[in-house]
Amino acid sequence: MTTHKNLLGGPEPTYLPENEEAYRLLGEESRPPAEVVAKDPTFSLAWAMLADDAFEAGRVVESYAYARTGYHRGLDALRRAGWKGHGPIPWDHRANRGFLRCLAALARAAGEINEKDETERCWQFLKDSSAEAYTELKR
């Protein structure tokens, strides 16, 4: 992983801790995201997967609820990792992707249920946190 020096004097990037057990359950054991969430409700990637699956199935309100849960779990994890409410959350760090995906899923679902302010706030938060994630996820 490359560490970039912040020339503007802002906060350092935040890197969430890896959760190897949750990744193993999703990957090697091919457990469904709902089962992974039941074992580890703090694992934002599984919440993001649930949000994406629900959205693709046309269950927008359910997607919104999953995304909001994963987003709040991710905020808690970011704060524990030293994040002070702003600053880079790099997309290239695997453990950050669950939170960033939840943030994008929340923006997407909020847009579908006509939560305009939240939609704009979430997309801007994603862009401010990781331009790379914003580009990747806002499609």
mmCIF file with all atom_site columns, C-alpha atoms in Angstrom:
data_model
loop_
_atom_site.group_PDB
_atom_site.id
_atom_site.type_symbol
_atom_site.label_atom_id
_atom_site.label_alt_id
_atom_site.label_comp_id
_atom_site.label_asym_id
_atom_site.label_entity_id
_atom_site.label_seq_id
_atom_site.pdbx_PDB_ins_code
_atom_site.Cartn_x
_atom_site.Cartn_y
_atom_site.Cartn_z
_atom_site.occupancy
_atom_site.B_iso_or_equiv
_atom_site.pdbx_formal_charge
_atom_site.auth_seq_id
_atom_site.auth_comp_id
_atom_site.auth_asym_id
_atom_site.auth_atom_id
_atom_site.pdbx_PDB_model_num
ATOM 1   C CA . MET A 1 1   ? 0.000   0.000   0.000   1.00 0.00 ? 1   MET A CA 1
ATOM 2   C CA . THR A 1 2   ? 1.323   3.418   -0.943  1.00 0.00 ? 2   THR A CA 1
ATOM 3   C CA . THR A 1 3   ? 1.215   6.172   1.626   1.00 0.00 ? 3   THR A CA 1
ATOM 4   C CA . HIS A 1 4   ? 0.913   9.647   0.149   1.00 0.00 ? 4   HIS A CA 1
ATOM 5   C CA . LYS A 1 5   ? 2.253   12.697  1.920   1.00 0.00 ? 5   LYS A CA 1
ATOM 6   C CA . ASN A 1 6   ? -0.458  15.257  2.499   1.00 0.00 ? 6   ASN A CA 1
ATOM 7   C CA . LEU A 1 7   ? 0.921   18.547  1.194   1.00 0.00 ? 7   LEU A CA 1
ATOM 8   C CA . LEU A 1 8   ? -2.112  20.566  2.284   1.00 0.00 ? 8   LEU A CA 1
ATOM 9   C CA . GLY A 1 9   ? -1.730  19.816  5.972   1.00 0.00 ? 9   GLY A CA 1
ATOM 10  C CA . GLY A 1 10  ? -5.076  18.018  6.310   1.00 0.00 ? 10  GLY A CA 1
ATOM 11  C CA . PRO A 1 11  ? -5.731  14.841  8.237   1.00 0.00 ? 11  PRO A CA 1
ATOM 12  C CA . GLU A 1 12  ? -3.872  11.672  7.411   1.00 0.00 ? 12  GLU A CA 1
ATOM 13  C CA . PRO A 1 13  ? -5.762  8.898   5.588   1.00 0.00 ? 13  PRO A CA 1
ATOM 14  C CA . THR A 1 14  ? -7.759  6.522   7.755   1.00 0.00 ? 14  THR A CA 1
ATOM 15  C CA . TYR A 1 15  ? -7.274  2.790   7.303   1.00 0.00 ? 15  TYR A CA 1
ATOM 16  C CA . LEU A 1 16  ? -9.812  0.480   8.899   1.00 0.00 ? 16  LEU A CA 1
ATOM 17  C CA . PRO A 1 17  ? -8.527  -2.759  10.381  1.00 0.00 ? 17  PRO A CA 1
ATOM 18  C CA . GLU A 1 18  ? -8.892  -5.896  8.282   1.00 0.00 ? 18  GLU A CA 1
ATOM 19  C CA . ASN A 1 19  ? -11.428 -8.537  9.295   1.00 0.00 ? 19  ASN A CA 1
ATOM 20  C CA . GLU A 1 20  ? -9.916  -11.734 7.929   1.00 0.00 ? 20  GLU A CA 1
ATOM 21  C CA . GLU A 1 21  ? -12.581 -13.977 9.455   1.00 0.00 ? 21  GLU A CA 1
ATOM 22  C CA . ALA A 1 22  ? -15.424 -12.111 7.750   1.00 0.00 ? 22  ALA A CA 1
ATOM 23  C CA . TYR A 1 23  ? -13.577 -12.129 4.408   1.00 0.00 ? 23  TYR A CA 1
ATOM 24  C CA . ARG A 1 24  ? -12.971 -15.868 4.830   1.00 0.00 ? 24  ARG A CA 1
ATOM 25  C CA . LEU A 1 25  ? -16.650 -16.503 5.479   1.00 0.00 ? 25  LEU A CA 1
ATOM 26  C CA . LEU A 1 26  ? -17.665 -14.562 2.365   1.00 0.00 ? 26  LEU A CA 1
ATOM 27  C CA . GLY A 1 27  ? -14.907 -15.954 0.172   1.00 0.00 ? 27  GLY A CA 1
ATOM 28  C CA . GLU A 1 28  ? -13.658 -19.415 1.075   1.00 0.00 ? 28  GLU A CA 1
ATOM 29  C CA . GLU A 1 29  ? -16.875 -20.573 2.694   1.00 0.00 ? 29  GLU A CA 1
ATOM 30  C CA . SER A 1 30  ? -19.191 -18.715 0.280   1.00 0.00 ? 30  SER A CA 1
ATOM 31  C CA . ARG A 1 31  ? -21.474 -17.727 3.144   1.00 0.00 ? 31  ARG A CA 1
ATOM 32  C CA . PRO A 1 32  ? -24.285 -15.343 2.236   1.00 0.00 ? 32  PRO A CA 1
ATOM 33  C CA . PRO A 1 33  ? -23.858 -11.749 3.420   1.00 0.00 ? 33  PRO A CA 1
ATOM 34  C CA . ALA A 1 34  ? -26.837 -12.064 5.807   1.00 0.00 ? 34  ALA A CA 1
ATOM 35  C CA . GLU A 1 35  ? -25.107 -14.900 7.598   1.00 0.00 ? 35  GLU A CA 1
ATOM 36  C CA . VAL A 1 36  ? -21.859 -12.937 7.828   1.00 0.00 ? 36  VAL A CA 1
ATOM 37  C CA . VAL A 1 37  ? -23.729 -9.921  9.241   1.00 0.00 ? 37  VAL A CA 1
ATOM 38  C CA . ALA A 1 38  ? -25.394 -12.186 11.806  1.00 0.00 ? 38  ALA A CA 1
ATOM 39  C CA . LYS A 1 39  ? -21.946 -13.359 12.939  1.00 0.00 ? 39  LYS A CA 1
ATOM 40  C CA . ASP A 1 40  ? -20.301 -9.922  12.732  1.00 0.00 ? 40  ASP A CA 1
ATOM 41  C CA . PRO A 1 41  ? -22.726 -6.998  12.512  1.00 0.00 ? 41  PRO A CA 1
ATOM 42  C CA . THR A 1 42  ? -19.837 -4.510  12.368  1.00 0.00 ? 42  THR A CA 1
ATOM 43  C CA . PHE A 1 43  ? -18.621 -5.774  8.965   1.00 0.00 ? 43  PHE A CA 1
ATOM 44  C CA . SER A 1 44  ? -19.757 -3.046  6.549   1.00 0.00 ? 44  SER A CA 1
ATOM 45  C CA . LEU A 1 45  ? -18.882 -4.961  3.384   1.00 0.00 ? 45  LEU A CA 1
ATOM 46  C CA . ALA A 1 46  ? -21.589 -7.545  4.080   1.00 0.00 ? 46  ALA A CA 1
ATOM 47  C CA . TRP A 1 47  ? -24.111 -4.739  4.686   1.00 0.00 ? 47  TRP A CA 1
ATOM 48  C CA . ALA A 1 48  ? -23.069 -3.182  1.359   1.00 0.00 ? 48  ALA A CA 1
ATOM 49  C CA . MET A 1 49  ? -23.581 -6.505  -0.392  1.00 0.00 ? 49  MET A CA 1
ATOM 50  C CA . LEU A 1 50  ? -27.050 -6.828  1.142   1.00 0.00 ? 50  LEU A CA 1
ATOM 51  C CA . ALA A 1 51  ? -27.865 -3.263  0.053   1.00 0.00 ? 51  ALA A CA 1
ATOM 52  C CA . ASP A 1 52  ? -26.696 -3.942  -3.507  1.00 0.00 ? 52  ASP A CA 1
ATOM 53  C CA . ASP A 1 53  ? -28.626 -7.220  -3.743  1.00 0.00 ? 53  ASP A CA 1
ATOM 54  C CA . ALA A 1 54  ? -31.824 -5.598  -2.467  1.00 0.00 ? 54  ALA A CA 1
ATOM 55  C CA . PHE A 1 55  ? -31.449 -2.639  -4.825  1.00 0.00 ? 55  PHE A CA 1
ATOM 56  C CA . GLU A 1 56  ? -30.891 -4.883  -7.839  1.00 0.00 ? 56  GLU A CA 1
ATOM 57  C CA . ALA A 1 57  ? -34.035 -6.830  -6.872  1.00 0.00 ? 57  ALA A CA 1
ATOM 58  C CA . GLY A 1 58  ? -36.095 -3.622  -6.745  1.00 0.00 ? 58  GLY A CA 1
ATOM 59  C CA . ARG A 1 59  ? -36.354 -3.578  -2.943  1.00 0.00 ? 59  ARG A CA 1
ATOM 60  C CA . VAL A 1 60  ? -35.197 0.033   -2.599  1.00 0.00 ? 60  VAL A CA 1
ATOM 61  C CA . VAL A 1 61  ? -36.395 0.703   0.952   1.00 0.00 ? 61  VAL A CA 1
ATOM 62  C CA . GLU A 1 62  ? -34.705 -2.497  2.128   1.00 0.00 ? 62  GLU A CA 1
ATOM 63  C CA . SER A 1 63  ? -31.540 -1.441  0.297   1.00 0.00 ? 63  SER A CA 1
ATOM 64  C CA . TYR A 1 64  ? -31.684 1.930   2.038   1.00 0.00 ? 64  TYR A CA 1
ATOM 65  C CA . ALA A 1 65  ? -31.999 0.253   5.443   1.00 0.00 ? 65  ALA A CA 1
ATOM 66  C CA . TYR A 1 66  ? -29.072 -2.109  4.813   1.00 0.00 ? 66  TYR A CA 1
ATOM 67  C CA . ALA A 1 67  ? -26.911 0.731   3.483   1.00 0.00 ? 67  ALA A CA 1
ATOM 68  C CA . ARG A 1 68  ? -27.742 2.998   6.426   1.00 0.00 ? 68  ARG A CA 1
ATOM 69  C CA . THR A 1 69  ? -26.867 0.248   8.909   1.00 0.00 ? 69  THR A CA 1
ATOM 70  C CA . GLY A 1 70  ? -23.537 -0.484  7.216   1.00 0.00 ? 70  GLY A CA 1
ATOM 71  C CA . TYR A 1 71  ? -22.802 3.227   6.940   1.00 0.00 ? 71  TYR A CA 1
ATOM 72  C CA . HIS A 1 72  ? -23.306 3.774   10.677  1.00 0.00 ? 72  HIS A CA 1
ATOM 73  C CA . ARG A 1 73  ? -21.292 0.667   11.558  1.00 0.00 ? 73  ARG A CA 1
ATOM 74  C CA . GLY A 1 74  ? -18.548 2.017   9.299   1.00 0.00 ? 74  GLY A CA 1
ATOM 75  C CA . LEU A 1 75  ? -18.624 5.445   10.942  1.00 0.00 ? 75  LEU A CA 1
ATOM 76  C CA . ASP A 1 76  ? -18.183 3.759   14.324  1.00 0.00 ? 76  ASP A CA 1
ATOM 77  C CA . ALA A 1 77  ? -15.205 1.786   12.994  1.00 0.00 ? 77  ALA A CA 1
ATOM 78  C CA . LEU A 1 78  ? -13.663 4.884   11.411  1.00 0.00 ? 78  LEU A CA 1
ATOM 79  C CA . ARG A 1 79  ? -13.894 6.783   14.686  1.00 0.00 ? 79  ARG A CA 1
ATOM 80  C CA . ARG A 1 80  ? -12.259 3.889   16.528  1.00 0.00 ? 80  ARG A CA 1
ATOM 81  C CA . ALA A 1 81  ? -9.489  4.013   13.903  1.00 0.00 ? 81  ALA A CA 1
ATOM 82  C CA . GLY A 1 82  ? -8.821  7.685   14.697  1.00 0.00 ? 82  GLY A CA 1
ATOM 83  C CA . TRP A 1 83  ? -10.925 9.415   12.048  1.00 0.00 ? 83  TRP A CA 1
ATOM 84  C CA . LYS A 1 84  ? -12.099 12.857  13.213  1.00 0.00 ? 84  LYS A CA 1
ATOM 85  C CA . GLY A 1 85  ? -15.079 13.326  10.892  1.00 0.00 ? 85  GLY A CA 1
ATOM 86  C CA . HIS A 1 86  ? -13.211 14.243  7.710   1.00 0.00 ? 86  HIS A CA 1
ATOM 87  C CA . GLY A 1 87  ? -10.195 13.317  5.674   1.00 0.00 ? 87  GLY A CA 1
ATOM 88  C CA . PRO A 1 88  ? -9.211  10.640  3.198   1.00 0.00 ? 88  PRO A CA 1
ATOM 89  C CA . ILE A 1 89  ? -10.595 7.112   3.430   1.00 0.00 ? 89  ILE A CA 1
ATOM 90  C CA . PRO A 1 90  ? -8.606  5.381   0.673   1.00 0.00 ? 90  PRO A CA 1
ATOM 91  C CA . TRP A 1 91  ? -10.499 3.075   -1.693  1.00 0.00 ? 91  TRP A CA 1
ATOM 92  C CA . ASP A 1 92  ? -7.360  1.038   -2.373  1.00 0.00 ? 92  ASP A CA 1
ATOM 93  C CA . HIS A 1 93  ? -7.394  -0.233  1.225   1.00 0.00 ? 93  HIS A CA 1
ATOM 94  C CA . ARG A 1 94  ? -9.638  -3.324  1.184   1.00 0.00 ? 94  ARG A CA 1
ATOM 95  C CA . ALA A 1 95  ? -11.051 -2.790  4.671   1.00 0.00 ? 95  ALA A CA 1
ATOM 96  C CA . ASN A 1 96  ? -12.294 0.712   3.748   1.00 0.00 ? 96  ASN A CA 1
ATOM 97  C CA . ARG A 1 97  ? -14.340 -0.520  0.803   1.00 0.00 ? 97  ARG A CA 1
ATOM 98  C CA . GLY A 1 98  ? -17.286 -1.778  2.828   1.00 0.00 ? 98  GLY A CA 1
ATOM 99  C CA . PHE A 1 99  ? -17.897 1.645   4.351   1.00 0.00 ? 99  PHE A CA 1
ATOM 100 C CA . LEU A 1 100 ? -17.399 3.436   1.037   1.00 0.00 ? 100 LEU A CA 1
ATOM 101 C CA . ARG A 1 101 ? -19.743 1.018   -0.734  1.00 0.00 ? 101 ARG A CA 1
ATOM 102 C CA . CYS A 1 102 ? -22.376 1.540   1.971   1.00 0.00 ? 102 CYS A CA 1
ATOM 103 C CA . LEU A 1 103 ? -22.052 5.295   1.541   1.00 0.00 ? 103 LEU A CA 1
ATOM 104 C CA . ALA A 1 104 ? -22.604 4.976   -2.226  1.00 0.00 ? 104 ALA A CA 1
ATOM 105 C CA . ALA A 1 105 ? -25.490 2.538   -1.715  1.00 0.00 ? 105 ALA A CA 1
ATOM 106 C CA . LEU A 1 106 ? -27.090 4.949   0.745   1.00 0.00 ? 106 LEU A CA 1
ATOM 107 C CA . ALA A 1 107 ? -26.774 7.809   -1.759  1.00 0.00 ? 107 ALA A CA 1
ATOM 108 C CA . ARG A 1 108 ? -28.249 5.672   -4.533  1.00 0.00 ? 108 ARG A CA 1
ATOM 109 C CA . ALA A 1 109 ? -31.195 4.393   -2.468  1.00 0.00 ? 109 ALA A CA 1
ATOM 110 C CA . ALA A 1 110 ? -31.851 7.841   -0.977  1.00 0.00 ? 110 ALA A CA 1
ATOM 111 C CA . GLY A 1 111 ? -32.142 9.184   -4.507  1.00 0.00 ? 111 GLY A CA 1
ATOM 112 C CA . GLU A 1 112 ? -34.717 6.552   -5.334  1.00 0.00 ? 112 GLU A CA 1
ATOM 113 C CA . ILE A 1 113 ? -36.900 7.431   -2.343  1.00 0.00 ? 113 ILE A CA 1
ATOM 114 C CA . ASN A 1 114 ? -36.659 11.157  -3.042  1.00 0.00 ? 114 ASN A CA 1
ATOM 115 C CA . GLU A 1 115 ? -34.325 12.067  -0.166  1.00 0.00 ? 115 GLU A CA 1
ATOM 116 C CA . LYS A 1 116 ? -32.588 14.752  -2.229  1.00 0.00 ? 116 LYS A CA 1
ATOM 117 C CA . ASP A 1 117 ? -30.554 16.372  0.559   1.00 0.00 ? 117 ASP A CA 1
ATOM 118 C CA . GLU A 1 118 ? -29.265 13.033  1.790   1.00 0.00 ? 118 GLU A CA 1
ATOM 119 C CA . THR A 1 119 ? -28.453 11.910  -1.741  1.00 0.00 ? 119 THR A CA 1
ATOM 120 C CA . GLU A 1 120 ? -26.337 15.010  -2.368  1.00 0.00 ? 120 GLU A CA 1
ATOM 121 C CA . ARG A 1 121 ? -24.716 14.876  1.080   1.00 0.00 ? 121 ARG A CA 1
ATOM 122 C CA . CYS A 1 122 ? -23.739 11.216  0.684   1.00 0.00 ? 122 CYS A CA 1
ATOM 123 C CA . TRP A 1 123 ? -22.315 11.620  -2.827  1.00 0.00 ? 123 TRP A CA 1
ATOM 124 C CA . GLN A 1 124 ? -20.307 14.651  -1.669  1.00 0.00 ? 124 GLN A CA 1
ATOM 125 C CA . PHE A 1 125 ? -19.085 12.783  1.416   1.00 0.00 ? 125 PHE A CA 1
ATOM 126 C CA . LEU A 1 126 ? -17.959 9.909   -0.815  1.00 0.00 ? 126 LEU A CA 1
ATOM 127 C CA . LYS A 1 127 ? -16.190 12.266  -3.205  1.00 0.00 ? 127 LYS A CA 1
ATOM 128 C CA . ASP A 1 128 ? -14.475 14.086  -0.328  1.00 0.00 ? 128 ASP A CA 1
ATOM 129 C CA . SER A 1 129 ? -13.431 10.801  1.281   1.00 0.00 ? 129 SER A CA 1
ATOM 130 C CA . SER A 1 130 ? -12.158 9.050   -1.831  1.00 0.00 ? 130 SER A CA 1
ATOM 131 C CA . ALA A 1 131 ? -12.279 10.457  -5.352  1.00 0.00 ? 131 ALA A CA 1
ATOM 132 C CA . GLU A 1 132 ? -11.364 6.977   -6.590  1.00 0.00 ? 132 GLU A CA 1
ATOM 133 C CA . ALA A 1 133 ? -14.334 5.380   -4.819  1.00 0.00 ? 133 ALA A CA 1
ATOM 134 C CA . TYR A 1 134 ? -16.612 8.126   -6.112  1.00 0.00 ? 134 TYR A CA 1
ATOM 135 C CA . THR A 1 135 ? -15.515 7.470   -9.683  1.00 0.00 ? 135 THR A CA 1
ATOM 136 C CA . GLU A 1 136 ? -15.824 3.715   -9.257  1.00 0.00 ? 136 GLU A CA 1
ATOM 137 C CA . LEU A 1 137 ? -19.196 3.671   -7.486  1.00 0.00 ? 137 LEU A CA 1
ATOM 138 C CA . LYS A 1 138 ? -21.167 6.543   -9.010  1.00 0.00 ? 138 LYS A CA 1
ATOM 139 C CA . ARG A 1 139 ? -22.196 4.808   -12.207 1.00 0.00 ? 139 ARG A CA 1
#
